[in-house]
PDB file of C-alpha atoms (C1' of nucleotides) in Angstrom:
ATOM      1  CA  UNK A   1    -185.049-111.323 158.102  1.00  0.00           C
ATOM      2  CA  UNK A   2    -185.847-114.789 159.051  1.00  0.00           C
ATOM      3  CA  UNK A   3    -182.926-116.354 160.543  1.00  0.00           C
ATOM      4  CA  UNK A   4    -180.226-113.621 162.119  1.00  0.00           C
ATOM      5  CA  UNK A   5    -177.265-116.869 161.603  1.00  0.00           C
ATOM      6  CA  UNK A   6    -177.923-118.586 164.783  1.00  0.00           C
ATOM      7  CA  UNK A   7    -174.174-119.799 165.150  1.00  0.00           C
ATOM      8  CA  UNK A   8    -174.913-121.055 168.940  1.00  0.00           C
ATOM      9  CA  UNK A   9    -178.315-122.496 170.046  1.00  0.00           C
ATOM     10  CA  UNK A  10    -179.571-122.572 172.944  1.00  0.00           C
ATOM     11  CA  UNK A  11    -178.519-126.259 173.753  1.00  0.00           C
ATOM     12  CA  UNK A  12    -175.005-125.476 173.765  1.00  0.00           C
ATOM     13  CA  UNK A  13    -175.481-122.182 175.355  1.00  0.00           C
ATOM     14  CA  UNK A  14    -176.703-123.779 178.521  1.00  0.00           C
ATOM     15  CA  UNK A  15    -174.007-126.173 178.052  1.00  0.00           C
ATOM     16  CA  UNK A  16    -171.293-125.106 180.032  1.00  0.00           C
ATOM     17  CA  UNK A  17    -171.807-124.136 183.860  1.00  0.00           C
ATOM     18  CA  UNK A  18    -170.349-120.902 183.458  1.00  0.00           C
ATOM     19  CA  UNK A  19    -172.337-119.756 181.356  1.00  0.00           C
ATOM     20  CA  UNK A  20    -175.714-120.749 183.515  1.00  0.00           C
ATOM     21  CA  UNK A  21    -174.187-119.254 186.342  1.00  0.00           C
ATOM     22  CA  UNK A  22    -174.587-116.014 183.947  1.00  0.00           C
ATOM     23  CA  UNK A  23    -177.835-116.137 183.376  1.00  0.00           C
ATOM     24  CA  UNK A  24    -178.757-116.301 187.158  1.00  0.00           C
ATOM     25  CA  UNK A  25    -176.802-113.290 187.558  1.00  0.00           C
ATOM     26  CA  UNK A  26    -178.094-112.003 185.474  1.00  0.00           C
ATOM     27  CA  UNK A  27    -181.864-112.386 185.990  1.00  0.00           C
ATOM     28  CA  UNK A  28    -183.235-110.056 187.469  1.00  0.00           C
ATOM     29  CA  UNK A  29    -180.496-106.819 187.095  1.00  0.00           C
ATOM     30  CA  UNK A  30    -178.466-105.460 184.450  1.00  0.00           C
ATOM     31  CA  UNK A  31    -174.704-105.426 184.634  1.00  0.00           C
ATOM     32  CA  UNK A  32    -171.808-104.392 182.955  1.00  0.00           C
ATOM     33  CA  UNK A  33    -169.118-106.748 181.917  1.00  0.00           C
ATOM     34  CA  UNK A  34    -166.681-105.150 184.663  1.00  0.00           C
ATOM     35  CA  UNK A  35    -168.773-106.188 187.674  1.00  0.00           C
ATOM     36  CA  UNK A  36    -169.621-109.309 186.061  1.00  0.00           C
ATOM     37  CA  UNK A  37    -166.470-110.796 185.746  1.00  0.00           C
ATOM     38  CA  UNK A  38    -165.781-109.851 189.572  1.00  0.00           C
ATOM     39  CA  UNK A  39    -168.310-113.078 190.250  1.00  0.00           C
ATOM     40  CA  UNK A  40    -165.742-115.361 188.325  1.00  0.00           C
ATOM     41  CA  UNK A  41    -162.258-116.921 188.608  1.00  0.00           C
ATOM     42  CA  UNK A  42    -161.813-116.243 185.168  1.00  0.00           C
ATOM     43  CA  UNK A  43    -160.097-112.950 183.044  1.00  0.00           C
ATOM     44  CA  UNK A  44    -162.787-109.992 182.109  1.00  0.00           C
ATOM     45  CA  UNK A  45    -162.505-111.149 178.643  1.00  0.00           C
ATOM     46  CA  UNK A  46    -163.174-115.229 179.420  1.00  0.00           C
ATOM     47  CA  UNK A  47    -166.214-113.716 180.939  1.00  0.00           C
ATOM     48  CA  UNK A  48    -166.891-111.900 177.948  1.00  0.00           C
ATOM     49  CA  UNK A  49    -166.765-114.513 175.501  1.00  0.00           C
ATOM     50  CA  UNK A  50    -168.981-116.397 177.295  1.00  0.00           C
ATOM     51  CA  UNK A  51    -171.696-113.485 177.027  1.00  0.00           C
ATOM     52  CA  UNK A  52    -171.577-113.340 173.800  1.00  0.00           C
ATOM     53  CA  UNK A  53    -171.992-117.340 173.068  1.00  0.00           C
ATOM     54  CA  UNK A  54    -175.312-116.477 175.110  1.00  0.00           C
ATOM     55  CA  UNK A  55    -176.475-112.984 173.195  1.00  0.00           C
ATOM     56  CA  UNK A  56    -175.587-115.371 170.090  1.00  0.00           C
ATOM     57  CA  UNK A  57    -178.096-117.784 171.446  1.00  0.00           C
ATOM     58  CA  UNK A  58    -180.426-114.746 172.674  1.00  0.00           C
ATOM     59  CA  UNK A  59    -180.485-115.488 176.302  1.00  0.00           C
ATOM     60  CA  UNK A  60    -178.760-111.760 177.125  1.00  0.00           C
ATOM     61  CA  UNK A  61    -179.233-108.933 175.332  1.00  0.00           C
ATOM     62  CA  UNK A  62    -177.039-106.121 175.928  1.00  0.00           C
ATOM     63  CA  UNK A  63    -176.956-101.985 176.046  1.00  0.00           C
ATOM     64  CA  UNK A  64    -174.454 -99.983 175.738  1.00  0.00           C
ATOM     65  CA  UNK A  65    -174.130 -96.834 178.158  1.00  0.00           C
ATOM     66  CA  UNK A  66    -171.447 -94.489 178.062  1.00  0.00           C
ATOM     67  CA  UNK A  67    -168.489 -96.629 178.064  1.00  0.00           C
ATOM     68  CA  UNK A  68    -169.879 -99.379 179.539  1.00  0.00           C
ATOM     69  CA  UNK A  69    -171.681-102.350 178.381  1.00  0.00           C
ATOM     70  CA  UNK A  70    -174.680-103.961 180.194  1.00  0.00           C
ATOM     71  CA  UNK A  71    -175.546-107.353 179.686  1.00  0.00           C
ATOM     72  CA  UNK A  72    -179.487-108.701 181.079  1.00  0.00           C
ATOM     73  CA  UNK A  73    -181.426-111.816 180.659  1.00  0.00           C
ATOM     74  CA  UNK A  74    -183.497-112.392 178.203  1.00  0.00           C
ATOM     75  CA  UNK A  75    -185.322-115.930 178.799  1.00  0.00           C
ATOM     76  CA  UNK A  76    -187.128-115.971 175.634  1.00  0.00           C
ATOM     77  CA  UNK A  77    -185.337-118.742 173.798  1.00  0.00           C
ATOM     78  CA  UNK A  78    -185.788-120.805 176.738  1.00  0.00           C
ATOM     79  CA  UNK A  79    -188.948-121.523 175.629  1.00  0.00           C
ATOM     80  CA  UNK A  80    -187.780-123.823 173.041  1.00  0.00           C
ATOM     81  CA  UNK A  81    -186.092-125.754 176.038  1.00  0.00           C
ATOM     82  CA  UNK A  82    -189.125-125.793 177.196  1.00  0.00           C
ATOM     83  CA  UNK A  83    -190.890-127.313 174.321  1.00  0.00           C
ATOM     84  CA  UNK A  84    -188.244-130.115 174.142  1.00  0.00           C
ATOM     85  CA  UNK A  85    -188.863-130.999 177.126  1.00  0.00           C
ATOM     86  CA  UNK A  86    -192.285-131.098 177.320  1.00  0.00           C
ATOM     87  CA  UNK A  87    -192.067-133.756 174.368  1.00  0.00           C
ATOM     88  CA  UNK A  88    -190.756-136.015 176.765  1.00  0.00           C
ATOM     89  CA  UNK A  89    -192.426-135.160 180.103  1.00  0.00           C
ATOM     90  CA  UNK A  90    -195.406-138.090 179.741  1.00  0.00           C
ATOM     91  CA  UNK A  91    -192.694-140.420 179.499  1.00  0.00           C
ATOM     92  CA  UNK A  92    -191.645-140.066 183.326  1.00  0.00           C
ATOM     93  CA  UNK A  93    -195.776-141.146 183.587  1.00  0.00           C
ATOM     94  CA  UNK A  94    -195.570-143.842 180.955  1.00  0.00           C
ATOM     95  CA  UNK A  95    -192.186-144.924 183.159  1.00  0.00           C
ATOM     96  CA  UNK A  96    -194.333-145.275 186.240  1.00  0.00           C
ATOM     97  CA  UNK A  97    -197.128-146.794 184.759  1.00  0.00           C
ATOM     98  CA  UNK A  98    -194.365-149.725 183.387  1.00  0.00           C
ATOM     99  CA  UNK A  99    -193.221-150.133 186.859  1.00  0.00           C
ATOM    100  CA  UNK A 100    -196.147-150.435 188.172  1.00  0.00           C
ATOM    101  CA  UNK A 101    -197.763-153.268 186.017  1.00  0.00           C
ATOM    102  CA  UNK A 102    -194.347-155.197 186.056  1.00  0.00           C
ATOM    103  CA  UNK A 103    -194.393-155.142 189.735  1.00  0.00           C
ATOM    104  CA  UNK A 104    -198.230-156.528 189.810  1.00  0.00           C
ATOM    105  CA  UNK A 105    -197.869-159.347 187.106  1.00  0.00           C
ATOM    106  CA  UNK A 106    -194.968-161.920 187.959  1.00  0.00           C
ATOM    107  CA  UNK A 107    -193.485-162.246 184.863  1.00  0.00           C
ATOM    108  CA  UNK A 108    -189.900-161.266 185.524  1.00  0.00           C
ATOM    109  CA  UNK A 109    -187.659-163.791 183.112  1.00  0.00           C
ATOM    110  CA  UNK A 110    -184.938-161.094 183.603  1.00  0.00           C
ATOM    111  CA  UNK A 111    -186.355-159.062 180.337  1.00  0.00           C
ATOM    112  CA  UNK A 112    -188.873-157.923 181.693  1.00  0.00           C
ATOM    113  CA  UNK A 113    -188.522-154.149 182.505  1.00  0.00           C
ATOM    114  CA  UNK A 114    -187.610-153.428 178.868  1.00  0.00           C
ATOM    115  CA  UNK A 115    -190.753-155.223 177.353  1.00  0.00           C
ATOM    116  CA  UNK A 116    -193.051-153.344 179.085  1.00  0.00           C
ATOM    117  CA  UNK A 117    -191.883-149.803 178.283  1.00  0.00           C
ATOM    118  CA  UNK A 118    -191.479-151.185 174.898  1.00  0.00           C
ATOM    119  CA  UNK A 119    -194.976-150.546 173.186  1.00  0.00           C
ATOM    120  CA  UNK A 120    -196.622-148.362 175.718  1.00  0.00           C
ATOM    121  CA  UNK A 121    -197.006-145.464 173.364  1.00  0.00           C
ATOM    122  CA  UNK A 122    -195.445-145.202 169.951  1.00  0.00           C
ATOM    123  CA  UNK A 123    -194.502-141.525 168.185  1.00  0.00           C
ATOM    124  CA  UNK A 124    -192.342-140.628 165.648  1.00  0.00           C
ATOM    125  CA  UNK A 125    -192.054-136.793 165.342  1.00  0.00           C
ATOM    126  CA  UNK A 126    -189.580-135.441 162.800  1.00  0.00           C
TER     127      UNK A 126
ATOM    128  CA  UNK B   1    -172.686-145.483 196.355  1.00  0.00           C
ATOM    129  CA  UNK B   2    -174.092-141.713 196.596  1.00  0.00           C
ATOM    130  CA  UNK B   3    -172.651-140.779 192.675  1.00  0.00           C
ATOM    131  CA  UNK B   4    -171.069-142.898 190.374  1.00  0.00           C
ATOM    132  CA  UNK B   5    -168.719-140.304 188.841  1.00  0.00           C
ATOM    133  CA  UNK B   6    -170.885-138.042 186.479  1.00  0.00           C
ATOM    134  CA  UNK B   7    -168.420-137.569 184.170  1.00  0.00           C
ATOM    135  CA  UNK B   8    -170.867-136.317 181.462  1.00  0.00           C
ATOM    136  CA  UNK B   9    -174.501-134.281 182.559  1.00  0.00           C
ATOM    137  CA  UNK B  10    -177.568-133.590 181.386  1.00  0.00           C
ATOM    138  CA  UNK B  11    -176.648-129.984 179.716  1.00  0.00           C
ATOM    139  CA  UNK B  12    -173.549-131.695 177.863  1.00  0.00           C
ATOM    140  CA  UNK B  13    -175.552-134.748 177.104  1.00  0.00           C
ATOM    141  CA  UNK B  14    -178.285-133.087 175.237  1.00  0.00           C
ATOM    142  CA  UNK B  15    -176.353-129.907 173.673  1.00  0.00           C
ATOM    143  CA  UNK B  16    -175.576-132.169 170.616  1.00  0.00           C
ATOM    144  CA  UNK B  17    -178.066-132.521 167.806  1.00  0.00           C
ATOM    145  CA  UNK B  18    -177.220-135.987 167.342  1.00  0.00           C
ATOM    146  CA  UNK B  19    -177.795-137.178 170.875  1.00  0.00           C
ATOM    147  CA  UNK B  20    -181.287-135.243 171.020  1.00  0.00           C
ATOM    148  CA  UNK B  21    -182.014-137.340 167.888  1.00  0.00           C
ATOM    149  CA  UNK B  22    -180.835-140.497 169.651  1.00  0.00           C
ATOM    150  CA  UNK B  23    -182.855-139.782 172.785  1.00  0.00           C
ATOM    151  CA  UNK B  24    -185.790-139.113 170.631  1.00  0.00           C
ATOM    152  CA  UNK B  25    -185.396-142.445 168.669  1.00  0.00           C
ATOM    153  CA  UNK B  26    -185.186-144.265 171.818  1.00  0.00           C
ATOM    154  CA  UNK B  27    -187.965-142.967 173.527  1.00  0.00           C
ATOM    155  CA  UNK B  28    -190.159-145.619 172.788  1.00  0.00           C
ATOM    156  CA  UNK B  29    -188.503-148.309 171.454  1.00  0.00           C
ATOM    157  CA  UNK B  30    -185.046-150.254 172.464  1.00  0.00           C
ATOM    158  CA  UNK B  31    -182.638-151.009 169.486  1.00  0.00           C
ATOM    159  CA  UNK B  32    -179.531-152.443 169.087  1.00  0.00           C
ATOM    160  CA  UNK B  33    -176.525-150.081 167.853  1.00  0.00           C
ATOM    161  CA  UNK B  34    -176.238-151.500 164.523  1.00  0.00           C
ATOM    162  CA  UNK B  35    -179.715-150.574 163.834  1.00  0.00           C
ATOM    163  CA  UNK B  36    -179.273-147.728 165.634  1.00  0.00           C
ATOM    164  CA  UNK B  37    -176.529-146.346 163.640  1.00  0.00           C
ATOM    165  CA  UNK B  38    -178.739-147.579 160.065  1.00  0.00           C
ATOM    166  CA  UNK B  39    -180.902-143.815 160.941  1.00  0.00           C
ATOM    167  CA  UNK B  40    -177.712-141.599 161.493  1.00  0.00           C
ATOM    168  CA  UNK B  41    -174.682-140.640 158.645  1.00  0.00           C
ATOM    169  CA  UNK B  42    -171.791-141.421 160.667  1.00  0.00           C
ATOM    170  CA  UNK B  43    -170.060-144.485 161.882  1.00  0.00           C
ATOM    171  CA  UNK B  44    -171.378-147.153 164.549  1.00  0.00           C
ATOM    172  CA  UNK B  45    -168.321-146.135 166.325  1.00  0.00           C
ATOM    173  CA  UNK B  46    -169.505-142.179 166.370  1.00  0.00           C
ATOM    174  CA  UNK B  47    -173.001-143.483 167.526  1.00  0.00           C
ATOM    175  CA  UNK B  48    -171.998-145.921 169.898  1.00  0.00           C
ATOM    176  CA  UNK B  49    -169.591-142.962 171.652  1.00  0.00           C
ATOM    177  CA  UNK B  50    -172.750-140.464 171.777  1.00  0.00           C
ATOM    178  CA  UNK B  51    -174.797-143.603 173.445  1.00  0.00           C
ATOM    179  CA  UNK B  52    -172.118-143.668 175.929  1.00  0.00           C
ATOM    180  CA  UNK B  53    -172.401-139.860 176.712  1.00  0.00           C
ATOM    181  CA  UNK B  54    -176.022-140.438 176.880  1.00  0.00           C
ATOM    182  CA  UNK B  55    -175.460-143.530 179.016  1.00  0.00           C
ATOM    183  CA  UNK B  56    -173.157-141.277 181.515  1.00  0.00           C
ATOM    184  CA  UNK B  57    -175.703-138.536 181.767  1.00  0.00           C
ATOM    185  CA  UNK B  58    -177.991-141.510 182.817  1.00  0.00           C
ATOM    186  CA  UNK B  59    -180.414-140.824 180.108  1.00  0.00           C
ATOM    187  CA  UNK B  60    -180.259-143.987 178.165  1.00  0.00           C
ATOM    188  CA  UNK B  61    -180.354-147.860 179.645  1.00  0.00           C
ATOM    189  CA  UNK B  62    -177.835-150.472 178.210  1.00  0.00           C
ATOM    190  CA  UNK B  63    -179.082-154.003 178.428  1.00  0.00           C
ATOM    191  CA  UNK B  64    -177.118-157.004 177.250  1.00  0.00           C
ATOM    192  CA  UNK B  65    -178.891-159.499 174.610  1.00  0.00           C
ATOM    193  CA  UNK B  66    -176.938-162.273 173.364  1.00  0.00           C
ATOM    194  CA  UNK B  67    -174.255-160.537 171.349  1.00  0.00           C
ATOM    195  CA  UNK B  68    -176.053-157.338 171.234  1.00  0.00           C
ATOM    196  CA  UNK B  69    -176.326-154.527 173.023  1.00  0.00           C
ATOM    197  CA  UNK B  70    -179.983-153.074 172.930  1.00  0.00           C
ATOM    198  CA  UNK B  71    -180.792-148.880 174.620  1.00  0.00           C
ATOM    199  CA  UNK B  72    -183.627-147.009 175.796  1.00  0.00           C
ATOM    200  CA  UNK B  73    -184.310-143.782 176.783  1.00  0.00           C
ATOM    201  CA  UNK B  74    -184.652-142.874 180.467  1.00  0.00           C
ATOM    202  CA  UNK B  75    -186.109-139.313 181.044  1.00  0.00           C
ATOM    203  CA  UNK B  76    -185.477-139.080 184.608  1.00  0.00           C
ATOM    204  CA  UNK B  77    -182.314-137.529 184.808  1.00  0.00           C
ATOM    205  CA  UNK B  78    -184.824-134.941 182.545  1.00  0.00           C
ATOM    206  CA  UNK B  79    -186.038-133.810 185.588  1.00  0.00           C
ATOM    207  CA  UNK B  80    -183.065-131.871 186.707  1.00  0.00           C
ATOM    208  CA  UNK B  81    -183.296-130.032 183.194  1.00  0.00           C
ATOM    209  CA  UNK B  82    -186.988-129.429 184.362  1.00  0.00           C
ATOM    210  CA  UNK B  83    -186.184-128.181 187.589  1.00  0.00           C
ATOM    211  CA  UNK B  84    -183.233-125.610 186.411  1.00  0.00           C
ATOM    212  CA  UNK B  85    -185.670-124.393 183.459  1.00  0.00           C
ATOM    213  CA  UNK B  86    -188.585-123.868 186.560  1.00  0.00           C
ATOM    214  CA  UNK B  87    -186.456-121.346 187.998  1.00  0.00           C
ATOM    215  CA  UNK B  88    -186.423-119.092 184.717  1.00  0.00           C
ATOM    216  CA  UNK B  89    -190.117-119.263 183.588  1.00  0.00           C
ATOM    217  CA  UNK B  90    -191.972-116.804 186.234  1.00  0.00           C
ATOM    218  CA  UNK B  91    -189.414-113.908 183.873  1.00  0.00           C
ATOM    219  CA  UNK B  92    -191.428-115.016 180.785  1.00  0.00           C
ATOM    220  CA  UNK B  93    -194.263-113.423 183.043  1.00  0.00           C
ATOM    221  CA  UNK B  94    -192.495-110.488 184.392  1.00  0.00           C
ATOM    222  CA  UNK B  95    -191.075-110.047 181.133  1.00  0.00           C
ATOM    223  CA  UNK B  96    -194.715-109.663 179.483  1.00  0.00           C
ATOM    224  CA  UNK B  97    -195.671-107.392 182.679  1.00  0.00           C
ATOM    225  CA  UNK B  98    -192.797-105.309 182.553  1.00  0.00           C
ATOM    226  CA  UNK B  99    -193.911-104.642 178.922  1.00  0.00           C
ATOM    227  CA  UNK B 100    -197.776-104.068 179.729  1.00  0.00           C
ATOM    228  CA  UNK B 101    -196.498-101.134 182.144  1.00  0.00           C
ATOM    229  CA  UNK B 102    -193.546 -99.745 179.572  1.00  0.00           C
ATOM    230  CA  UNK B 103    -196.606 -99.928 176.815  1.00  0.00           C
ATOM    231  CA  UNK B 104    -199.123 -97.969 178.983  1.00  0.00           C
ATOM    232  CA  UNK B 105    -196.549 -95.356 180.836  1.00  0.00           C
ATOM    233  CA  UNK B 106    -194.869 -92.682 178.231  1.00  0.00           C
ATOM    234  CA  UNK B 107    -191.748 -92.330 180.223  1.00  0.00           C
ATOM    235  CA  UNK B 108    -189.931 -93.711 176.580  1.00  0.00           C
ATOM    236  CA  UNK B 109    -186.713 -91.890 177.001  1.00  0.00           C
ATOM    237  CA  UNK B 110    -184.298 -94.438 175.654  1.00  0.00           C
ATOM    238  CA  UNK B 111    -183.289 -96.519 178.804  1.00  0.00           C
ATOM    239  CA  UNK B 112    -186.864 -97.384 179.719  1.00  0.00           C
ATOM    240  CA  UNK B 113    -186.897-101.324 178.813  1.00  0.00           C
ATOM    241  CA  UNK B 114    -183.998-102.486 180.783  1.00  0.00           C
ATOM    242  CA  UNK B 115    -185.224-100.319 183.692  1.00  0.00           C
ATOM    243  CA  UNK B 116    -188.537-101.535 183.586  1.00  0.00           C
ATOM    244  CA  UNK B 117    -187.049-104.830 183.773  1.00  0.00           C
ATOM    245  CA  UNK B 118    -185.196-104.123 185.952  1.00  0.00           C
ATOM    246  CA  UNK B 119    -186.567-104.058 189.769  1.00  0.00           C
ATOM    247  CA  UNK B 120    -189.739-106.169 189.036  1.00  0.00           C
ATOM    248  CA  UNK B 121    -188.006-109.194 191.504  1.00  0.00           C
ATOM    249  CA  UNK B 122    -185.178-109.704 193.025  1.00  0.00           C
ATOM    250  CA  UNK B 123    -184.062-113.228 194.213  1.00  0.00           C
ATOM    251  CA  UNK B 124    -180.686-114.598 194.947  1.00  0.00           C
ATOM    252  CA  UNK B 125    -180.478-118.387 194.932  1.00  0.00           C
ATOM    253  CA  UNK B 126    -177.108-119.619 195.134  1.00  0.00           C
TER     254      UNK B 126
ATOM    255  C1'  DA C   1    -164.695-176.061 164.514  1.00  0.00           C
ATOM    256  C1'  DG C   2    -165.019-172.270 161.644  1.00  0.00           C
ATOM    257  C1'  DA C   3    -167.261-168.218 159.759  1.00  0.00           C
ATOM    258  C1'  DA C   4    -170.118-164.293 160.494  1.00  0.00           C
ATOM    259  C1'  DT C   5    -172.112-160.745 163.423  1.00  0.00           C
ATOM    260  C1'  DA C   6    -172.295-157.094 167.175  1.00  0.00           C
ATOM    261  C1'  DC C   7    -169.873-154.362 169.724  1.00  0.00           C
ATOM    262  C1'  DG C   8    -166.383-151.590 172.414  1.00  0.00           C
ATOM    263  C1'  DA C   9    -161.527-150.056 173.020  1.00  0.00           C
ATOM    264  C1'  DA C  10    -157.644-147.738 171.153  1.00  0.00           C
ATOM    265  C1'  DA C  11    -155.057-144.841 168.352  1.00  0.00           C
ATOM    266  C1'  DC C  12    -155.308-141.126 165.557  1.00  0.00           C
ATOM    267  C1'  DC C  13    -156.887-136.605 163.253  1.00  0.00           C
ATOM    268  C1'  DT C  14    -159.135-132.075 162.874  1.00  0.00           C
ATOM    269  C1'  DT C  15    -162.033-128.655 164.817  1.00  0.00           C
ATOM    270  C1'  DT C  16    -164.080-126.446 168.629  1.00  0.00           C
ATOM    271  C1'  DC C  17    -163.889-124.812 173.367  1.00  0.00           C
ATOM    272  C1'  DG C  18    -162.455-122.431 177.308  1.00  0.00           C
ATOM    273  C1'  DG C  19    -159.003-119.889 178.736  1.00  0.00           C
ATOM    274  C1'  DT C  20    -154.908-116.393 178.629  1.00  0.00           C
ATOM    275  C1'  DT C  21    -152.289-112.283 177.221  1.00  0.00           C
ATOM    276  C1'  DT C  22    -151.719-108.357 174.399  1.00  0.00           C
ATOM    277  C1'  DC C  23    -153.456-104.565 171.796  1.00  0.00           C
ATOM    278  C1'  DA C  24    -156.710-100.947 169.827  1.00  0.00           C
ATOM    279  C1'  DT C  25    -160.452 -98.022 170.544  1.00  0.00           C
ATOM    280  C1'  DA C  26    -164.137 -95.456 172.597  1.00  0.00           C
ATOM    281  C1'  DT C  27    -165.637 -92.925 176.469  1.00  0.00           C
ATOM    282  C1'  DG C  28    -165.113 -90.463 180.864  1.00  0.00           C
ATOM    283  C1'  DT C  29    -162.302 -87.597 184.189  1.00  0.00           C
ATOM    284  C1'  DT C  30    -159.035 -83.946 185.657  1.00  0.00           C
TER     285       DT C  30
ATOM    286  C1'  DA D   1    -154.742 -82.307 176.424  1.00  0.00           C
ATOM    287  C1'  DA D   2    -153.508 -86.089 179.091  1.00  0.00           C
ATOM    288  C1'  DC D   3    -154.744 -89.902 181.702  1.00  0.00           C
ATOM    289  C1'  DA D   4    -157.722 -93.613 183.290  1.00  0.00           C
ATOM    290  C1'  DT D   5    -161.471 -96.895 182.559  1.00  0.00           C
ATOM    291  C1'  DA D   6    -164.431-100.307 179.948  1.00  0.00           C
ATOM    292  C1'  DT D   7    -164.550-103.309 176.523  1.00  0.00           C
ATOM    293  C1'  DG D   8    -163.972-106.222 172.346  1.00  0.00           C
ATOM    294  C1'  DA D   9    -160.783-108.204 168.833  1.00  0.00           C
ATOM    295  C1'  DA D  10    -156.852-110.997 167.824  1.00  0.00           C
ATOM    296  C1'  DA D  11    -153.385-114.303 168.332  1.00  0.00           C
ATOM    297  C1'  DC D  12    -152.224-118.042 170.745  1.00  0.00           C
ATOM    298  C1'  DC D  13    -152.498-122.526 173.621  1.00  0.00           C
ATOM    299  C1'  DG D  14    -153.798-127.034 175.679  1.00  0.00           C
ATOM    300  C1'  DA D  15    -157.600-130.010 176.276  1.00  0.00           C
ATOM    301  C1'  DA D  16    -161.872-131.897 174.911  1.00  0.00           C
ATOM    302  C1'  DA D  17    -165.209-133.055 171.276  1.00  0.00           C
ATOM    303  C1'  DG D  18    -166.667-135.451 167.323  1.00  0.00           C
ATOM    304  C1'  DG D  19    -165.275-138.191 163.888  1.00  0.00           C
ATOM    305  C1'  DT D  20    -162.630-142.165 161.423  1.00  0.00           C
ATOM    306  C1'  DT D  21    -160.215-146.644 160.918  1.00  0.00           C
ATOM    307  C1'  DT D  22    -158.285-150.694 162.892  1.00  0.00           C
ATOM    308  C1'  DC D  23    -158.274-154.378 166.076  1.00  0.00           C
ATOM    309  C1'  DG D  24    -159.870-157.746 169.834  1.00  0.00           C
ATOM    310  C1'  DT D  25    -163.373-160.331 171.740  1.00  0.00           C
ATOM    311  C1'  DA D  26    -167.794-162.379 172.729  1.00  0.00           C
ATOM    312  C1'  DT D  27    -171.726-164.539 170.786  1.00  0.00           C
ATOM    313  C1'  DT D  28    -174.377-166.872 167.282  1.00  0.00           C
ATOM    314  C1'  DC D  29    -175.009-169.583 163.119  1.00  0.00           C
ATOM    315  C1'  DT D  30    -173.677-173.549 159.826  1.00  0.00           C
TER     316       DT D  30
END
DNA sequence: AGAATACGAAACCTTTCGGTTTCATATGTT
DNA sequence: AACATATGAAACCGAAAGGTTTCGTATTCT
């Protein structure tokens, strides 16, 4: 039991606005599908296709009681956002650093700005 | 000149696999498309439309060389990804707290987890 | 000037997406 | 038992996504 077939990541899950207006609702209290889809201008079942594109990514997990089913947050695979991210967090530092030696030196030909983010750190990961 | 018609954001832009790999190609280095399309198994026409995307999102800079058309990455628009993820990671926490009490409490009957879960914090933000 | 290169726009195709309506089923209520 | 409630599955639909091929145009090279 490595891989459970992902069939929608976490990328796309966060995708559509909907769908991250779910997981806010959902945050911090469980709710079933019913009282959910009262927050939308959308059909129960809209609603409900859109939880499960985010239990497929495992963002929600869900319970079943009695009849009813209740959805929660789960922000676990956000961490992998959050590693993706990360990767590219010292460039907003590298950016500023650019800036900041193109605006000392003078040499602005009109190709500048590109030059100097050019070879301020090189990576190739994957 | 507040917004120049979005058009495409940052959770569209980076939901596809093939724009994360763009970004991450052009995070250091500005290419042309031609080359840029030499790493990817599609046509420049498929990479050029996924540079646009990018482009719309604001993550990637177009600048005009003689006949070519060189891009970089630009991570700023990043920082709104950054900002939405901020929001979610203090339930990482809870999560692992919530778990710490459920762990050390024997009150197991079935429906424990999502209660525990449940009432740690509550915040509403639009 | 003429040929080659770099690129985007346009038209087109197939698949996915976001949504609806209808139906079947499980559970709860009287 | 009969009725109501909660929900997912299925069939369907129009629009958007991701791709291709073809064409037009600007720039560079001989």
């Amino acid at each position: 039991m490595t891989a459970p077939a992902p069939k929608h990541d976490v990328f796309q899950a966060i995708a559509d606005p909907t769908r991250r207006k779910l997981l806010q609702l959902l945050v911090d209290r469980e709710m079933p599908v019913t009282v959910i889809s009262g927050y939308f201008p959308m059909s129960r079942t809209a609603v409900s296709k859109h939880l499960r594109v985010l239990a497929d990514a495992g963002l929600v997990k869900e319970r079943k009681v009695g009849r009813e089913t209740r959805y929660r947050l789960d922000p676990d695979p956000l961490l992998e956002l959050k590693r993706w991210l990360a990767y590219y967090e010292r460039f907003w530092e590298n950016k500023l650093m650019a800036l900041k030696h193109y605006v000392e030196s003078d040499e602005r030909d009109g190709d500048v700005p590109a030059g100097a983010l050019g070879a301020v750190e090189l990576q190739t990961k994957e």
